[in-house]
Coordinates of C-alpha atoms in Angstrom, one line a residue:
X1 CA 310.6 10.9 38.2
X2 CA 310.0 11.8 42.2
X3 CA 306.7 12.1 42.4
X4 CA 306.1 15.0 45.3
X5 CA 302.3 15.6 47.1
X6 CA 302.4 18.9 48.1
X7 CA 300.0 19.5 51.2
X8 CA 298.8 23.0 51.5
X9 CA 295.9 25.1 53.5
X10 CA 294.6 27.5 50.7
X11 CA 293.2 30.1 52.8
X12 CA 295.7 30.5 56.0
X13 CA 298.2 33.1 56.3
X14 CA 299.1 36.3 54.1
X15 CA 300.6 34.9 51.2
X16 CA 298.6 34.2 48.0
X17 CA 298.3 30.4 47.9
X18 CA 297.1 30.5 44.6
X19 CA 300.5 32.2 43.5
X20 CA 302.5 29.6 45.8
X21 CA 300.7 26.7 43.9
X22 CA 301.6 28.0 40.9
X23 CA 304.9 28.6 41.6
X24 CA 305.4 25.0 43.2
X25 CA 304.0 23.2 40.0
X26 CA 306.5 25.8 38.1
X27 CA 309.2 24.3 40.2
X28 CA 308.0 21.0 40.0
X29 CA 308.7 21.0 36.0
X30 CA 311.8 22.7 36.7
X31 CA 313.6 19.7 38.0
X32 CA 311.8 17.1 36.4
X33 CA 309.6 16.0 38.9
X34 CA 306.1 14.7 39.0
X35 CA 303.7 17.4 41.1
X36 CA 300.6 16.9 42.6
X37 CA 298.3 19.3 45.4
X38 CA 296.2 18.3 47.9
X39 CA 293.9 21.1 49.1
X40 CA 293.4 21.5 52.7
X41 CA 288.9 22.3 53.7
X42 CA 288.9 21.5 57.6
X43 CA 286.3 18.5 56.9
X44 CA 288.1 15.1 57.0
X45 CA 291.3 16.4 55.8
X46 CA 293.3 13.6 57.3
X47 CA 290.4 10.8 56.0
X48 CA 290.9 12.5 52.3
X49 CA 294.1 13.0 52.8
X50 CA 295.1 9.1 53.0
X51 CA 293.3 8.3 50.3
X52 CA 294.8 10.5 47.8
X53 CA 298.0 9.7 49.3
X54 CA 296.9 6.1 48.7
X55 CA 296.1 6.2 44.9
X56 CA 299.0 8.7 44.1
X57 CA 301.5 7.2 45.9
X58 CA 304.4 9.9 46.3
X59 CA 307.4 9.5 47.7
X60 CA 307.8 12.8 49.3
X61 CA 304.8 14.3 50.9
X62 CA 305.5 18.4 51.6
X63 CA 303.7 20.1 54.0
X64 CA 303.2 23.9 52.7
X65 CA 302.1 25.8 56.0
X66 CA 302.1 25.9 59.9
X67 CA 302.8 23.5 62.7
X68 CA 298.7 22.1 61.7
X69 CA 299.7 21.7 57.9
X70 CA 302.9 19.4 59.2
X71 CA 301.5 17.3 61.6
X72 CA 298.4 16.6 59.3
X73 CA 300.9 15.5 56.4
X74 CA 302.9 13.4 59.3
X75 CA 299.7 11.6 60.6
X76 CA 298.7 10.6 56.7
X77 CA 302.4 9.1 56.5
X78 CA 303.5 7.8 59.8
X79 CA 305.0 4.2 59.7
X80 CA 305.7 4.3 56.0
X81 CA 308.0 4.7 53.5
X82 CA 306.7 8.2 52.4
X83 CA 309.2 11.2 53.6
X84 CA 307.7 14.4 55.2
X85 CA 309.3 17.6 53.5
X86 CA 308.6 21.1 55.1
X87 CA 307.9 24.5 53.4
X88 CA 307.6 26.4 56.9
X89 CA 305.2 29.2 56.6
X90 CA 303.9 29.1 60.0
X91 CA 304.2 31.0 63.2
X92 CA 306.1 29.0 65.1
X93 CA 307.7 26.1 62.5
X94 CA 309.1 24.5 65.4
X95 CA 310.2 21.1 64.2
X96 CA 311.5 22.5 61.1
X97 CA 313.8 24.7 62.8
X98 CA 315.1 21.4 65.0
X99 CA 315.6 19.6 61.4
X100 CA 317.6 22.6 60.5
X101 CA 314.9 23.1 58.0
X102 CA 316.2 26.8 56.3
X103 CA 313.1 28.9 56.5
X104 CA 313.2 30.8 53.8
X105 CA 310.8 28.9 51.4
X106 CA 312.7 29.0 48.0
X107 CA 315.8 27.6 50.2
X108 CA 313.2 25.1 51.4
X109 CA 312.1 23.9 48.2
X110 CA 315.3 23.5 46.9
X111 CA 316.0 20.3 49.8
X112 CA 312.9 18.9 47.0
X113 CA 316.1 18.1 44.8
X114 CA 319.3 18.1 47.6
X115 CA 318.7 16.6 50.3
X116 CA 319.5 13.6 52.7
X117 CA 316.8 11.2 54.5
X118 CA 316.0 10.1 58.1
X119 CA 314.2 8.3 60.4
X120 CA 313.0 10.3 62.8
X121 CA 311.2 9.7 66.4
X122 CA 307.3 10.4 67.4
X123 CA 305.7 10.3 70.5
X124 CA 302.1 8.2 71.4
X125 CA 300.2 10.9 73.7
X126 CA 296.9 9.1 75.0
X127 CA 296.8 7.8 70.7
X128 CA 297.5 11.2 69.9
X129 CA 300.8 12.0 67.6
X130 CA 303.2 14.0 68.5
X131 CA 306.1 14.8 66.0
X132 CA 307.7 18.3 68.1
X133 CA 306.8 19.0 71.8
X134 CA 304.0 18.0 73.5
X135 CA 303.4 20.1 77.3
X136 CA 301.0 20.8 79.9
X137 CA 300.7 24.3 82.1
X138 CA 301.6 27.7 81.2
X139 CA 302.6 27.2 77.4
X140 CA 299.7 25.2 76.9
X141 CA 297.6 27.8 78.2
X142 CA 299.2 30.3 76.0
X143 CA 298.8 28.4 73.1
X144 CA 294.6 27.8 73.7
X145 CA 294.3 31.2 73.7
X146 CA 297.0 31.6 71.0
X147 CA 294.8 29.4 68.4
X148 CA 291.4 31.1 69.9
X149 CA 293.0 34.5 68.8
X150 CA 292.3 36.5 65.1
X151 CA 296.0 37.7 65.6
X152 CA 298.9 35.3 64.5
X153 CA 302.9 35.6 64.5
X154 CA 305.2 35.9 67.4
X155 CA 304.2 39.2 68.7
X156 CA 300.7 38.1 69.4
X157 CA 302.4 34.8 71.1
X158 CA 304.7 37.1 73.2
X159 CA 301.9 39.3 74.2
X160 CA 299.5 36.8 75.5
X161 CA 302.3 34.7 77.6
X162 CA 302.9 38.6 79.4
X163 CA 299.4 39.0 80.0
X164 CA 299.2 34.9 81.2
X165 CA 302.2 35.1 83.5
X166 CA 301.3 38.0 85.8
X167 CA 298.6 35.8 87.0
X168 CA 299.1 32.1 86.3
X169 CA 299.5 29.7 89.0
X170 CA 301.0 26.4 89.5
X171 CA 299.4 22.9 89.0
X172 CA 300.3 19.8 90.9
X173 CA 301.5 16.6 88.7
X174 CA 302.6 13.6 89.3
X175 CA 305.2 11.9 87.1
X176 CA 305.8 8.1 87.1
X177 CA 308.2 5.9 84.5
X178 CA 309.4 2.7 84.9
X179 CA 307.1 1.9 87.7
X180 CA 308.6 5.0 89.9
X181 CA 307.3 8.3 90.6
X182 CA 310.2 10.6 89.7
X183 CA 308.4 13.8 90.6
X184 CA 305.2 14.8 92.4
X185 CA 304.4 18.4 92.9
X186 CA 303.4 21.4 91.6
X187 CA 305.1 23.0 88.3
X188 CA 304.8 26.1 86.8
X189 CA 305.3 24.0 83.1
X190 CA 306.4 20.3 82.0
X191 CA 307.2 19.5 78.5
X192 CA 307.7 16.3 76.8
X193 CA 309.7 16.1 74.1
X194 CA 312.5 14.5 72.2
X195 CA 313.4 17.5 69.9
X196 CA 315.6 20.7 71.6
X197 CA 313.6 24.0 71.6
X198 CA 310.3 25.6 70.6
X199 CA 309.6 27.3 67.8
X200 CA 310.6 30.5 69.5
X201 CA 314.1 28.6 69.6
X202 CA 313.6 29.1 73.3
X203 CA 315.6 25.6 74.1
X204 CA 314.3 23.5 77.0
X205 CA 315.7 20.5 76.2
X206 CA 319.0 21.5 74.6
X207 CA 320.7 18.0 74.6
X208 CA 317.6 16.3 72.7
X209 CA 318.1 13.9 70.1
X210 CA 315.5 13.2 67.8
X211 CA 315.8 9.6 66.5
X212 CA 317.4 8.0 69.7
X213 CA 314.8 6.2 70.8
X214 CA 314.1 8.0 73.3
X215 CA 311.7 11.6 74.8
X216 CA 312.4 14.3 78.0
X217 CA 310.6 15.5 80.5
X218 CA 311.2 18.9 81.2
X219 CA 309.7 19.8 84.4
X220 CA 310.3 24.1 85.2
X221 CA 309.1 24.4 88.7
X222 CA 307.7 27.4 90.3
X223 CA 309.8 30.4 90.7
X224 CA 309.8 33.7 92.0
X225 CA 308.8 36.5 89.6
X226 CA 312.3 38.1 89.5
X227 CA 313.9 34.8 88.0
X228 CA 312.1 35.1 85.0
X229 CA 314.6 37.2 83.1
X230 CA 317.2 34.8 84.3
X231 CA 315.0 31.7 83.5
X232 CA 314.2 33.4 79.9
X233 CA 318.2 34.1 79.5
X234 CA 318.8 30.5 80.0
X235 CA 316.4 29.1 77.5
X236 CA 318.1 30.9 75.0
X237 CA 321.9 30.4 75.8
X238 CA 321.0 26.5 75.7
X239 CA 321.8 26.5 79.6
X240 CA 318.6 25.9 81.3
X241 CA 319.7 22.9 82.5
X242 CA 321.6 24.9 84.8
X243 CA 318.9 26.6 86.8
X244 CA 318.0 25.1 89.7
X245 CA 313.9 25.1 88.9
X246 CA 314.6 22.5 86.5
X247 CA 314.6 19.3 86.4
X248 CA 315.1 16.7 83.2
X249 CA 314.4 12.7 82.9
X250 CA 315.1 10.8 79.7
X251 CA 312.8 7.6 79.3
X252 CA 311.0 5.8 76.5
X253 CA 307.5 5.6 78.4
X254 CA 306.2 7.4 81.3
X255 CA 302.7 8.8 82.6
X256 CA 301.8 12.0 84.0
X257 CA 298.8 12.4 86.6
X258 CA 297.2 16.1 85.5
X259 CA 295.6 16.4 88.7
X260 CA 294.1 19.7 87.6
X261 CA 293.3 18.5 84.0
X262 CA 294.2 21.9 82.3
X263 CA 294.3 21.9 78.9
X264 CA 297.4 20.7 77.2
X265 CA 299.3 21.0 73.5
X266 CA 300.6 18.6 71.4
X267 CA 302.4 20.6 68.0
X268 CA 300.8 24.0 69.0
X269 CA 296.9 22.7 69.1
X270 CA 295.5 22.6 72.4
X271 CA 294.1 19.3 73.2
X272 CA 291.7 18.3 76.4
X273 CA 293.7 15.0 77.5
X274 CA 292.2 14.6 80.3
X275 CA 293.1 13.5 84.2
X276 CA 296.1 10.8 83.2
X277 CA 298.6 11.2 80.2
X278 CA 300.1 8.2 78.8
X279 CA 303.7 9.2 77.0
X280 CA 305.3 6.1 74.5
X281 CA 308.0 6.5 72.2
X282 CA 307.9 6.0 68.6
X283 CA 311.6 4.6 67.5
X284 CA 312.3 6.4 64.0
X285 CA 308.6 5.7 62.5
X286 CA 308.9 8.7 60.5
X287 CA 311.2 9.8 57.6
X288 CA 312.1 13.0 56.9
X289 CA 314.1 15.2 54.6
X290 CA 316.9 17.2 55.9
X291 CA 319.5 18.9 54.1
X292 CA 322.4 17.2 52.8
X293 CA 325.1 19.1 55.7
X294 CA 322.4 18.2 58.8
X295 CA 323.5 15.2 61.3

């Protein structure tokens, strides 16, 4: 029998997670397959998590939650055989939605049983992990105050990014790969990424590929006020590639010089990265399940 580790925060959100566990042993038995649950405190989750992972050795580990639930479960995993499986209940579920992940979560579960397997790329930031997008600037800065916030869902996203953009200003970077500085100046947002679009499905890099070895960087450069409409058309049309305030490199390393050292994001948690920001790909160190009509 598959033996499944589901990985679930018990106390986020507004669904009863006791219900949920119930119902994910219940479907667990269902299909013949061996169920374990690994309960989520805040205090040494990923430490805990590796060792139960360790003596119950799964080969599917599900993460039950938000963008923090998934890359907690990806962390305890990376560079192994173990495959991450999604149940998205988060805010944003951004690199389910790239994996074509359904997000309804009985339609999720069901990939438990039908589903295909791949290798997936990650990203090294500074020895951080990053599994979705990683960026510097305005989203960032959205996103601190986004996770600093009692209010959760898009509309609380949407309002703070209104209140943020009537008085943000640009930041200088620099941006150097393969020993050459491709781009020094000041940008409104960069973003660094090998999947296509944030969890908003807002696409800013709508020709990524996620397992070929290689990331972007998305660089949207400071515009005018009255673009933004046109700007926000374009990131969801998959055509912001066509406006002239962006700019997109494909490498498999690079460095970025934060000359401002604003906070930064890596999978919706703002993280202090300081001054220099060292970007490495990860070839297809990570397995995931997909369902059986994805690419």
């Amino acid at each position: 029998m598959t033996k499944i580790l589901f990985v679930i925060n018990p106390i986020s959100g507004d669904i009863d997670k006791e219900d949920l566990m119930e119902d994910l042993k219940a479907f667990g038995r269902q299909h013949d397959l061996t169920v374990d649950i690994f309960k989520t405190t805040g205090e040494e989750d990923e430490k805990k998590l590796k060792e139960m992972l360790a003596s119950y050795k799964p080969e599917i580990a599900c993460a039950v939650g938000g963008d923090g639930t998934v890359s907690l479960t990806a962390k305890s995993i990376i560079n192994s055989e173990v495959a991450l499986a999604i149940i998205p209940m988060g805010s944003g579920n951004g690199l389910s939605k790239d994996l074509g992940i359904p997000q309804n979560i009985d339609e999720a579960l069901q990939l438990l049983v039908d589903h295909q397997k791949m290798a997936i790329d990650t990203l090294d930031v500074n020895g951080h992990l990053s599994i979705h997008i990683c960026d510097m600037g305005f989203n960032a800065l959205v996103v601190k105050r986004f996770c600093g916030g009692e209010t959760r869902g898009p509309g609380a996203y949407a309002w703070i990014a209104m209140q943020e953009f009537m008085a943000y200003e640009p930041k200088k970077y620099t941006i150097k790969t393969d020993g050459k500085t491709i781009f020094d100046g000041e940008a409104f947002m960069i973003t660094v990424t090998n999947a296509r679009a944030f969890g908003s499905n807002a696409a800013i890099n709508p020709t990524g590929v996620i397992n070929d070895g290689e990331f972007e960087i998305c660089i949207l450069e400071p515009f005018p006020k009255s673009s933004s409409l046109g700007i926000l058309y374009r990131l969801y049309t998959d055509t912001i590639d066509d406006s002239v305030y962006t700019h997109r490199f494909s490498c498999s390393s690079a460095s970025i010089i934060n000359h401002a050292e604003e906070v930064s994001q890596i999978d919706g948690e703002p993280e202090d990265l300081g001054k220099t920001i060292s970007f490495r790909a990860q070839p297809q160190n990570l397995h995931v399940l997909l369902p059986p009509q994805a690419v």
